[in-house]
PDB file of C-alpha atoms and ligand atoms in Angstrom:
ATOM      1  CA  MET I   3     103.784 127.427  99.765  1.00 76.00           C
ATOM      2  CA  THR I   4     100.356 126.540 100.996  1.00 88.00           C
ATOM      3  CA  TYR I   5      97.594 123.922  99.586  1.00 95.00           C
ATOM      4  CA  ASP I   6      94.035 124.728  99.743  1.00 97.00           C
ATOM      5  CA  THR I   7      91.409 122.791  97.919  1.00 97.00           C
ATOM      6  CA  ILE I   8      87.733 121.578  98.734  1.00 98.00           C
ATOM      7  CA  VAL I   9      87.007 117.719  98.010  1.00 98.00           C
ATOM      8  CA  GLU I  10      83.285 116.735  97.432  1.00 97.00           C
ATOM      9  CA  ALA I  11      81.936 113.530  98.593  1.00 95.00           C
ATOM     10  CA  GLY I  12      83.078 110.937  96.158  1.00 94.00           C
ATOM     11  CA  ASP I  13      86.078 112.828  94.616  1.00 97.00           C
ATOM     12  CA  GLY I  14      89.803 112.380  95.448  1.00 98.00           C
ATOM     13  CA  ALA I  15      93.445 113.668  95.546  1.00 98.00           C
ATOM     14  CA  LEU I  16      96.712 112.479  95.008  1.00 98.00           C
ATOM     15  CA  ILE I  17      98.812 115.168  97.398  1.00 98.00           C
ATOM     16  CA  THR I  18     102.752 115.080  97.435  1.00 98.00           C
ATOM     17  CA  VAL I  19     104.050 116.532 100.725  1.00 98.00           C
ATOM     18  CA  PRO I  20     107.035 117.083 101.045  1.00 98.00           C
ATOM     19  CA  SER I  21     109.230 115.625 104.762  1.00 98.00           C
ATOM     20  CA  GLY I  22     108.635 118.090 107.324  1.00 98.00           C
ATOM     21  CA  GLY I  23     105.202 119.412 105.444  1.00 98.00           C
ATOM     22  CA  ARG I  24     101.820 119.629 106.938  1.00 98.00           C
ATOM     23  CA  LEU I  25      98.515 118.387 105.725  1.00 98.00           C
ATOM     24  CA  ARG I  26      95.400 119.080 107.474  1.00 98.00           C
ATOM     25  CA  ILE I  27      91.923 117.196 106.510  1.00 98.00           C
ATOM     26  CA  ILE I  28      88.797 119.498 107.958  1.00 98.00           C
ATOM     27  CA  ASP I  29      85.608 118.012 108.328  1.00 97.00           C
ATOM     28  CA  LEU I  30      83.587 120.610 106.959  1.00 97.00           C
ATOM     29  CA  GLU I  31      80.169 119.440 107.692  1.00 95.00           C
ATOM     30  CA  GLY I  32      80.869 116.363 110.381  1.00 93.00           C
ATOM     31  CA  ASN I  33      80.377 112.458 110.080  1.00 91.00           C
ATOM     32  CA  GLN I  34      82.735 112.321 107.016  1.00 94.00           C
ATOM     33  CA  ALA I  35      84.788 109.425 106.083  1.00 94.00           C
ATOM     34  CA  VAL I  36      87.939 110.499 104.813  1.00 97.00           C
ATOM     35  CA  ASP I  37      89.736 107.482 103.210  1.00 97.00           C
ATOM     36  CA  THR I  38      93.493 107.600 102.863  1.00 98.00           C
ATOM     37  CA  LEU I  39      96.659 106.294 101.848  1.00 98.00           C
ATOM     38  CA  LEU I  40     100.487 107.122 101.826  1.00 98.00           C
ATOM     39  CA  TYR I  41     103.103 106.175 100.058  1.00 98.00           C
ATOM     40  CA  ASP I  42     107.061 107.102 100.343  1.00 98.00           C
ATOM     41  CA  ALA I  43     107.420 109.358  97.255  1.00 98.00           C
ATOM     42  CA  HIS I  44     110.176 107.965  96.080  1.00 98.00           C
ATOM     43  CA  ASP I  45     108.668 104.628  95.830  1.00 98.00           C
ATOM     44  CA  ILE I  46     104.889 103.612  95.930  1.00 97.00           C
ATOM     45  CA  ARG I  47     106.147  99.709  96.626  1.00 97.00           C
ATOM     46  CA  HIS I  48     107.136 101.223 100.303  1.00 98.00           C
ATOM     47  CA  ARG I  49     103.864 102.364 101.932  1.00 98.00           C
ATOM     48  CA  TYR I  50     100.880 102.351 104.869  1.00 98.00           C
ATOM     49  CA  SER I  51     100.324  99.499 106.822  1.00 98.00           C
ATOM     50  CA  ALA I  52      98.034  99.415 108.906  1.00 98.00           C
ATOM     51  CA  PHE I  53      98.677  96.032 110.518  1.00 97.00           C
ATOM     52  CA  ASP I  54     102.296  97.632 111.654  1.00 98.00           C
ATOM     53  CA  THR I  55     101.007 100.850 112.868  1.00 98.00           C
ATOM     54  CA  ILE I  56      98.720  98.597 114.955  1.00 97.00           C
ATOM     55  CA  ARG I  57     101.148  96.356 116.127  1.00 97.00           C
ATOM     56  CA  GLU I  58     103.920  98.599 116.903  1.00 96.00           C
ATOM     57  CA  GLN I  59     102.182 100.680 118.733  1.00 92.00           C
ATOM     58  CA  GLY I  60      99.492  98.852 120.367  1.00 95.00           C
ATOM     59  CA  ALA I  61      96.164 100.425 119.886  1.00 94.00           C
ATOM     60  CA  VAL I  62      93.724  99.945 117.144  1.00 94.00           C
ATOM     61  CA  TYR I  63      92.412 103.022 116.937  1.00 95.00           C
ATOM     62  CA  LEU I  64      94.867 106.865 115.889  1.00 97.00           C
ATOM     63  CA  THR I  65      95.132 110.408 117.511  1.00 97.00           C
ATOM     64  CA  THR I  66      97.912 112.658 118.008  1.00 97.00           C
ATOM     65  CA  GLY I  67     100.790 111.104 118.580  1.00 97.00           C
ATOM     66  CA  SER I  68      99.829 108.249 116.423  1.00 98.00           C
ATOM     67  CA  ARG I  69     102.594 107.021 113.863  1.00 98.00           C
ATOM     68  CA  LEU I  70     101.844 106.344 110.777  1.00 98.00           C
ATOM     69  CA  LEU I  71     104.349 103.166 109.916  1.00 98.00           C
ATOM     70  CA  SER I  72     105.209 101.459 106.376  1.00 98.00           C
ATOM     71  CA  ASP I  73     104.988  97.609 105.451  1.00 97.00           C
ATOM     72  CA  ARG I  74     109.183  98.193 106.502  1.00 97.00           C
ATOM     73  CA  LEU I  75     108.397  99.899 109.851  1.00 97.00           C
ATOM     74  CA  GLU I  76     109.544 103.360 108.837  1.00 98.00           C
ATOM     75  CA  GLU I  77     107.526 106.400 109.795  1.00 98.00           C
ATOM     76  CA  LEU I  78     105.854 107.936 107.054  1.00 98.00           C
ATOM     77  CA  ALA I  79     104.130 110.964 109.186  1.00 98.00           C
ATOM     78  CA  VAL I  80     102.896 111.236 112.254  1.00 98.00           C
ATOM     79  CA  ILE I  81      99.625 112.703 113.589  1.00 98.00           C
ATOM     80  CA  SER I  82     100.479 116.194 114.295  1.00 98.00           C
ATOM     81  CA  ALA I  83      97.060 117.015 115.495  1.00 98.00           C
ATOM     82  CA  ASP I  84      93.844 115.689 116.101  1.00 98.00           C
ATOM     83  CA  THR I  85      90.259 117.857 117.552  1.00 97.00           C
ATOM     84  CA  CYS I  86      88.440 114.454 116.496  1.00 96.00           C
ATOM     85  CA  GLY I  87      90.146 112.148 118.918  1.00 94.00           C
ATOM     86  CA  ARG I  88      89.951 108.709 117.544  1.00 93.00           C
ATOM     87  CA  HIS I  89      90.236 107.506 113.727  1.00 96.00           C
ATOM     88  CA  ASP I  90      90.123 104.118 112.512  1.00 95.00           C
ATOM     89  CA  THR I  91      92.317 101.891 110.416  1.00 97.00           C
ATOM     90  CA  VAL I  92      90.519  99.073 110.299  1.00 94.00           C
ATOM     91  CA  GLY I  93      87.380  98.586 108.547  1.00 90.00           C
ATOM     92  CA  GLY I  94      89.045  99.553 105.506  1.00 92.00           C
ATOM     93  CA  ALA I  95      87.806 100.948 101.978  1.00 93.00           C
ATOM     94  CA  CYS I  96      84.853 100.593 100.467  1.00 92.00           C
ATOM     95  CA  ALA I  97      84.420  98.606  96.931  1.00 89.00           C
ATOM     96  CA  GLN I  98      81.587  97.792  95.159  1.00 89.00           C
ATOM     97  CA  GLU I  99      82.337  94.069  95.791  1.00 86.00           C
ATOM     98  CA  SER I 100      81.765  94.974  99.991  1.00 86.00           C
ATOM     99  CA  ASN I 101      78.853  96.857  99.253  1.00 86.00           C
ATOM    100  CA  VAL I 102      76.820  94.327  97.725  1.00 87.00           C
ATOM    101  CA  ILE I 103      77.949  91.866 100.254  1.00 87.00           C
ATOM    102  CA  ARG I 104      77.460  94.602 103.207  1.00 86.00           C
ATOM    103  CA  TYR I 105      74.471  96.210 102.056  1.00 87.00           C
ATOM    104  CA  GLY I 106      73.088  94.309  98.806  1.00 88.00           C
ATOM    105  CA  MET I 107      72.981  94.047  95.300  1.00 88.00           C
ATOM    106  CA  HIS I 108      70.909  97.437  95.419  1.00 89.00           C
ATOM    107  CA  THR I 109      74.565  99.233  96.034  1.00 87.00           C
ATOM    108  CA  ARG I 110      76.504  97.024  93.311  1.00 84.00           C
ATOM    109  CA  HIS I 111      76.279 100.376  91.160  1.00 83.00           C
ATOM    110  CA  GLN I 112      77.319 103.120  93.621  1.00 84.00           C
ATOM    111  CA  HIS I 113      80.588 104.940  93.584  1.00 87.00           C
ATOM    112  CA  ALA I 114      82.736 103.341  96.049  1.00 92.00           C
ATOM    113  CA  CYS I 115      86.444 104.124  97.576  1.00 96.00           C
ATOM    114  CA  ARG I 116      88.278 101.597  95.689  1.00 96.00           C
ATOM    115  CA  GLN I 117      87.730 103.400  92.267  1.00 95.00           C
ATOM    116  CA  THR I 118      88.662 106.754  93.688  1.00 97.00           C
ATOM    117  CA  PHE I 119      92.008 105.526  94.309  1.00 98.00           C
ATOM    118  CA  LEU I 120      92.802 103.828  91.425  1.00 97.00           C
ATOM    119  CA  ALA I 121      91.685 107.295  89.223  1.00 97.00           C
ATOM    120  CA  TYR I 122      93.356 109.154  91.711  1.00 98.00           C
ATOM    121  CA  GLY I 123      97.020 107.223  92.097  1.00 98.00           C
ATOM    122  CA  ALA I 124      97.263 106.450  88.251  1.00 98.00           C
ATOM    123  CA  PRO I 125      99.317 109.402  87.850  1.00 97.00           C
ATOM    124  CA  ALA I 126     102.085 108.413  90.814  1.00 98.00           C
ATOM    125  CA  GLY I 127     101.452 104.479  89.201  1.00 98.00           C
ATOM    126  CA  ILE I 128      99.637 103.678  91.814  1.00 98.00           C
ATOM    127  CA  GLY I 129      97.232 100.539  90.833  1.00 97.00           C
ATOM    128  CA  GLN I 130      95.275  97.706  92.430  1.00 95.00           C
ATOM    129  CA  ARG I 131      98.453  96.109  93.604  1.00 95.00           C
ATOM    130  CA  GLU I 132      99.748  99.034  95.091  1.00 96.00           C
ATOM    131  CA  LEU I 133      96.246  99.733  97.168  1.00 96.00           C
ATOM    132  CA  GLY I 134      96.498  98.036 100.816  1.00 94.00           C
ATOM    133  CA  PRO I 135      94.678  98.757 103.589  1.00 96.00           C
ATOM    134  CA  ASN I 136      93.664 102.140 104.520  1.00 97.00           C
ATOM    135  CA  ILE I 137      93.331 104.687 107.236  1.00 98.00           C
ATOM    136  CA  ASN I 138      89.278 105.999 107.672  1.00 96.00           C
ATOM    137  CA  PHE I 139      90.316 109.414 109.383  1.00 97.00           C
ATOM    138  CA  PHE I 140      86.804 110.992 110.863  1.00 95.00           C
ATOM    139  CA  MET I 141      85.261 107.254 110.930  1.00 92.00           C
ATOM    140  CA  ASN I 142      83.963 105.349 114.478  1.00 89.00           C
ATOM    141  CA  VAL I 143      84.740 101.725 114.009  1.00 89.00           C
ATOM    142  CA  PRO I 144      84.377 100.260 117.540  1.00 89.00           C
ATOM    143  CA  VAL I 145      86.212  96.948 117.962  1.00 89.00           C
ATOM    144  CA  ASP I 146      84.055  95.219 120.862  1.00 89.00           C
ATOM    145  CA  ALA I 147      85.727  92.824 123.413  1.00 88.00           C
ATOM    146  CA  ALA I 148      85.242  90.041 121.015  1.00 90.00           C
ATOM    147  CA  GLY I 149      87.020  91.415 117.880  1.00 86.00           C
ATOM    148  CA  ASN I 150      83.892  92.476 116.480  1.00 89.00           C
ATOM    149  CA  LEU I 151      83.774  95.578 113.958  1.00 86.00           C
ATOM    150  CA  HIS I 152      80.653  97.932 114.118  1.00 86.00           C
ATOM    151  CA  PHE I 153      80.085 101.158 111.973  1.00 84.00           C
ATOM    152  CA  GLU I 154      78.795 103.092 114.181  1.00 85.00           C
ATOM    153  CA  ASP I 155      77.988 107.240 114.084  1.00 82.00           C
ATOM    154  CA  GLY I 156      81.466 109.652 113.412  1.00 76.00           C
ATOM    155  CA  LEU I 157      82.405 111.535 116.390  1.00 84.00           C
ATOM    156  CA  SER I 158      83.134 113.990 114.149  1.00 91.00           C
ATOM    157  CA  ALA I 159      81.707 117.463 113.856  1.00 93.00           C
ATOM    158  CA  PRO I 160      81.395 120.424 111.898  1.00 96.00           C
ATOM    159  CA  GLY I 161      85.073 121.683 111.763  1.00 97.00           C
ATOM    160  CA  LYS I 162      86.873 119.262 113.052  1.00 97.00           C
ATOM    161  CA  TYR I 163      90.193 118.218 112.201  1.00 98.00           C
ATOM    162  CA  VAL I 164      93.175 116.029 111.948  1.00 98.00           C
ATOM    163  CA  GLU I 165      96.524 117.311 110.896  1.00 98.00           C
ATOM    164  CA  ILE I 166      99.660 114.422 109.265  1.00 98.00           C
ATOM    165  CA  THR I 167     103.094 116.027 109.258  1.00 98.00           C
ATOM    166  CA  ALA I 168     105.018 114.335 106.903  1.00 98.00           C
ATOM    167  CA  SER I 169     108.692 111.884 108.367  1.00 98.00           C
ATOM    168  CA  ARG I 170     109.935 111.753 104.559  1.00 98.00           C
ATOM    169  CA  ASP I 171     108.424 113.367 101.554  1.00 98.00           C
ATOM    170  CA  ILE I 172     105.229 111.429 100.903  1.00 98.00           C
ATOM    171  CA  HIS I 173     102.222 110.920  98.408  1.00 98.00           C
ATOM    172  CA  VAL I 174      98.820 110.991 100.185  1.00 98.00           C
ATOM    173  CA  LEU I 175      95.495 109.244  98.456  1.00 98.00           C
ATOM    174  CA  ILE I 176      92.529 110.242  99.788  1.00 98.00           C
ATOM    175  CA  SER I 177      89.211 109.274  98.799  1.00 97.00           C
ATOM    176  CA  ASN I 178      86.534 111.597  99.910  1.00 97.00           C
ATOM    177  CA  CYS I 179      83.400 108.016 100.840  1.00 95.00           C
ATOM    178  CA  PRO I 180      80.773 108.428  98.354  1.00 91.00           C
ATOM    179  CA  GLN I 181      79.015 105.929 101.129  1.00 88.00           C
ATOM    180  CA  LEU I 182      75.774 106.547 101.481  1.00 84.00           C
ATOM    181  CA  ASN I 183      75.571 102.648 103.644  1.00 86.00           C
ATOM    182  CA  ASN I 184      76.107 103.335 106.717  1.00 83.00           C
ATOM    183  CA  PRO I 185      76.490 105.700 109.872  1.00 84.00           C
ATOM    184  CA  CYS I 186      79.973 106.881 110.154  1.00 81.00           C
ATOM    185  CA  ASN I 187      79.293 109.174 106.337  1.00 84.00           C
ATOM    186  CA  GLY I 188      75.929 110.167 109.082  1.00 84.00           C
ATOM    187  CA  TRP I 189      73.950 108.306 105.418  1.00 87.00           C
ATOM    188  CA  ASN I 190      74.962 111.397 103.532  1.00 91.00           C
ATOM    189  CA  PRO I 191      78.413 112.573 102.646  1.00 94.00           C
ATOM    190  CA  THR I 192      79.974 115.911 102.745  1.00 95.00           C
ATOM    191  CA  PRO I 193      82.553 117.853 101.099  1.00 97.00           C
ATOM    192  CA  VAL I 194      85.778 118.399 103.321  1.00 98.00           C
ATOM    193  CA  ARG I 195      88.969 120.760 102.901  1.00 98.00           C
ATOM    194  CA  LEU I 196      92.822 119.518 102.727  1.00 98.00           C
ATOM    195  CA  VAL I 197      94.892 122.541 103.435  1.00 98.00           C
ATOM    196  CA  GLY I 198      98.989 122.340 103.086  1.00 97.00           C
ATOM    197  CA  THR I 199     101.333 123.867 104.411  1.00 97.00           C
ATOM    198  CA  TRP I 200     104.884 123.368 103.739  1.00 96.00           C
TER     199      TRP I 200
HETATM  200 ZN1   ZN C  26      84.295 104.551 101.391  1.00 85.89          ZN
END
């Protein structure tokens, strides 16, 4: 089948991709950040681990060939195509609490990825306990020699895409970030397109 949908900025999606299936995320207007979590579709406690993915590959950024590993060191998916070239998995998802700390009290009631994850994850039983560090597709978060993170203007551009191929049956939980306060979204969150083939 083919899955094809537009996800507006601030909206989300939960897609079950069978083993061998491919899911392409297209940055329609550029400079968008697509917060993504992966779960074993048969056991949501078996989930993506940013720590293990970084450590096992000795690479802090994700791109073509990156194996997206679980907290049991099993492969959930592989990045099979990437026209952007670099994706973050360190910066985390925005939450109302972190927005207040980073950007000030006036951001308290802005939409945030954590709420989107909970809303779209609920049908699969994904609750707060199952939310861990995520992937930020298209987001540019350089890590400097001192270990500091910097939220920078995105490297992406209109039409760039990243594609994952599922190594087993997985749930892909997406929050198309509504973050207005940093340059990774170009200060202007925009829609993305999801195209699945399996
Ligand atoms: Zn966000």
